[in-house]
Amino acid sequence: MEKPMNHHLGHSDQAPAIIDLFRRTFTQSEGAEEGHLIATLAHQLIEQTDEADRLVWVAENREGIQGCVIFSRLHGTGTDQAFLMAPVAVCPTQQRKGIGQAMIQAGLSALLARNTDWVLTYGDPAYYARTGFRPILETQLPPPYPLSFPQGWLGQSLTQTPLPTLNEPLRCVPALQNPAYW
C-alpha cells in the first residue's frame, strides 16, 4: 500500500536529508561525479542563498523525504518575480509514480501565491512538459551561461501574461553561477 505523500515547504533541519536525496538520485542516474556536483549545488542553494531568493519544496511521507524541487530567483527580468526551477529530484525507488509532477505543481502553486510571474527550468522537455513547461529560445530569454542542451531551456508563465523577451542574459543566484550547470 502506498503511503500518502505530503507536499510542503522544506525546513532548514531537513537540509541534510534533502542534500542526500540529490546525491543519491543523481549518482544513480548520472554517476558519482554528477551526484556530488548536484548535492553541492543543493547545499549551496539551501545554506547560502537568502530565503527571499529561494523556495525549497519537498514531497514527504512517513518514510521521509521522497522528492525535492528548489526554485531560485532570477534577476534582470524587469521584475523580481521570476524563478528558476533547478534542481529537481525524486528518490529512485519512488520514480514513475507521479510524485515529481505533483511536487512540481505544488511548488508552482506556492510560487503563484507569492506573486511569481514566471518560472524557467533547464532539463528534459518531455518530462517538464507534463507540468506546463514549454521550449523557449535563448534569444527570447537569454540564459545566464551558454547552454550545452539548448532544447532543455523551458519556461512557463504563472499568470495570463506571456513570457517576456529580454535583450540581456538573466542573472541567477550565486550558487548557480557555474558554467558546469548549464
mmCIF file of C-alpha atoms in Angstrom, residues 63-168:
data_model
loop_
_atom_site.group_PDB
_atom_site.id
_atom_site.type_symbol
_atom_site.label_atom_id
_atom_site.label_comp_id
_atom_site.label_asym_id
_atom_site.label_seq_id
_atom_site.Cartn_x
_atom_site.Cartn_y
_atom_site.Cartn_z
ATOM 1 C CA GLU A 63 9.481 7.166 5.462
ATOM 2 C CA GLY A 64 10.997 10.610 4.928
ATOM 3 C CA ILE A 65 11.685 12.999 2.089
ATOM 4 C CA GLN A 66 10.956 11.347 -1.247
ATOM 5 C CA GLY A 67 11.399 14.339 -3.528
ATOM 6 C CA CYS A 68 12.578 17.929 -3.625
ATOM 7 C CA VAL A 69 12.469 20.843 -6.033
ATOM 8 C CA ILE A 70 14.406 24.058 -5.465
ATOM 9 C CA PHE A 71 13.326 27.344 -7.028
ATOM 10 C CA SER A 72 15.682 30.335 -7.013
ATOM 11 C CA ARG A 73 15.115 33.920 -8.063
ATOM 12 C CA LEU A 74 16.196 35.227 -11.455
ATOM 13 C CA HIS A 75 17.234 38.858 -11.910
ATOM 14 C CA GLY A 76 17.420 41.127 -14.898
ATOM 15 C CA THR A 77 13.878 40.367 -15.884
ATOM 16 C CA GLY A 78 12.299 43.743 -15.276
ATOM 17 C CA THR A 79 10.661 42.063 -12.320
ATOM 18 C CA ASP A 80 11.958 40.221 -9.297
ATOM 19 C CA GLN A 81 9.071 37.799 -9.629
ATOM 20 C CA ALA A 82 10.741 35.207 -11.853
ATOM 21 C CA PHE A 83 12.346 31.974 -10.665
ATOM 22 C CA LEU A 84 14.483 29.136 -11.995
ATOM 23 C CA MET A 85 13.391 25.601 -11.082
ATOM 24 C CA ALA A 86 16.551 23.549 -10.524
ATOM 25 C CA PRO A 87 17.498 21.061 -9.301
ATOM 26 C CA VAL A 88 14.652 18.539 -9.059
ATOM 27 C CA ALA A 89 14.947 15.023 -7.623
ATOM 28 C CA VAL A 90 12.679 12.128 -6.704
ATOM 29 C CA CYS A 91 14.022 9.147 -4.770
ATOM 30 C CA PRO A 92 14.866 6.430 -7.332
ATOM 31 C CA THR A 93 12.526 3.907 -5.662
ATOM 32 C CA GLN A 94 9.649 6.401 -5.888
ATOM 33 C CA GLN A 95 10.024 7.437 -9.534
ATOM 34 C CA ARG A 96 7.314 6.901 -12.166
ATOM 35 C CA LYS A 97 4.549 7.284 -9.581
ATOM 36 C CA GLY A 98 3.611 10.909 -10.317
ATOM 37 C CA ILE A 99 5.393 12.206 -7.214
ATOM 38 C CA GLY A 100 7.652 14.580 -9.142
ATOM 39 C CA GLN A 101 4.824 16.061 -11.183
ATOM 40 C CA ALA A 102 2.630 16.577 -8.109
ATOM 41 C CA MET A 103 5.543 18.108 -6.193
ATOM 42 C CA ILE A 104 6.391 20.496 -9.050
ATOM 43 C CA GLN A 105 2.742 21.557 -9.400
ATOM 44 C CA ALA A 106 2.512 22.194 -5.649
ATOM 45 C CA GLY A 107 5.731 24.230 -5.766
ATOM 46 C CA LEU A 108 4.469 26.272 -8.723
ATOM 47 C CA SER A 109 1.231 26.938 -6.822
ATOM 48 C CA ALA A 110 3.260 28.142 -3.834
ATOM 49 C CA LEU A 111 5.207 30.497 -6.118
ATOM 50 C CA LEU A 112 1.992 31.805 -7.668
ATOM 51 C CA ALA A 113 0.672 32.526 -4.167
ATOM 52 C CA ARG A 114 3.831 34.617 -3.677
ATOM 53 C CA ASN A 115 3.056 36.636 -6.834
ATOM 54 C CA THR A 116 5.636 34.962 -9.065
ATOM 55 C CA ASP A 117 5.069 35.832 -12.726
ATOM 56 C CA TRP A 118 7.006 33.095 -14.490
ATOM 57 C CA VAL A 119 9.348 30.146 -13.988
ATOM 58 C CA LEU A 120 12.126 28.730 -16.164
ATOM 59 C CA THR A 121 13.884 25.389 -15.963
ATOM 60 C CA TYR A 122 16.621 23.531 -17.785
ATOM 61 C CA GLY A 123 16.071 19.844 -18.354
ATOM 62 C CA ASP A 124 14.144 17.112 -20.159
ATOM 63 C CA PRO A 125 11.489 18.779 -22.354
ATOM 64 C CA ALA A 126 9.257 15.677 -22.413
ATOM 65 C CA TYR A 127 9.192 15.384 -18.620
ATOM 66 C CA TYR A 128 8.703 19.059 -17.811
ATOM 67 C CA ALA A 129 6.004 19.477 -20.493
ATOM 68 C CA ARG A 130 3.784 17.404 -18.163
ATOM 69 C CA THR A 131 3.836 20.290 -15.694
ATOM 70 C CA GLY A 132 3.256 23.073 -18.210
ATOM 71 C CA PHE A 133 6.782 23.985 -19.295
ATOM 72 C CA ARG A 134 7.344 24.741 -22.976
ATOM 73 C CA PRO A 135 10.538 25.226 -25.003
ATOM 74 C CA ILE A 136 11.809 28.790 -25.227
ATOM 75 C CA LEU A 137 14.519 30.271 -27.374
ATOM 76 C CA GLU A 138 17.763 31.541 -25.917
ATOM 77 C CA THR A 139 17.151 34.711 -27.925
ATOM 78 C CA GLN A 140 13.848 35.295 -26.095
ATOM 79 C CA LEU A 141 15.152 34.774 -22.567
ATOM 80 C CA PRO A 142 18.950 34.619 -22.708
ATOM 81 C CA PRO A 143 20.257 32.169 -20.077
ATOM 82 C CA PRO A 144 22.983 33.178 -17.616
ATOM 83 C CA TYR A 145 25.524 30.932 -19.409
ATOM 84 C CA PRO A 146 25.729 29.193 -22.797
ATOM 85 C CA LEU A 147 23.580 26.052 -22.779
ATOM 86 C CA SER A 148 25.045 22.624 -23.535
ATOM 87 C CA PHE A 149 21.497 21.343 -24.237
ATOM 88 C CA PRO A 150 19.554 24.295 -25.771
ATOM 89 C CA GLN A 151 16.377 22.260 -26.294
ATOM 90 C CA GLY A 152 16.191 21.900 -22.499
ATOM 91 C CA TRP A 153 15.621 25.659 -21.949
ATOM 92 C CA LEU A 154 11.970 25.735 -20.858
ATOM 93 C CA GLY A 155 9.555 28.182 -19.302
ATOM 94 C CA GLN A 156 6.009 28.940 -18.328
ATOM 95 C CA SER A 157 4.007 31.935 -17.241
ATOM 96 C CA LEU A 158 2.096 31.520 -13.985
ATOM 97 C CA THR A 159 -0.187 34.405 -14.941
ATOM 98 C CA GLN A 160 -2.074 35.355 -18.089
ATOM 99 C CA THR A 161 0.913 37.447 -19.223
ATOM 100 C CA PRO A 162 3.146 35.757 -21.822
ATOM 101 C CA LEU A 163 6.836 35.239 -21.160
ATOM 102 C CA PRO A 164 8.785 38.410 -21.973
ATOM 103 C CA THR A 165 11.601 38.875 -24.451
ATOM 104 C CA LEU A 166 14.815 40.236 -22.942
ATOM 105 C CA ASN A 167 17.904 41.722 -24.532
ATOM 106 C CA GLU A 168 20.307 40.872 -21.704
#
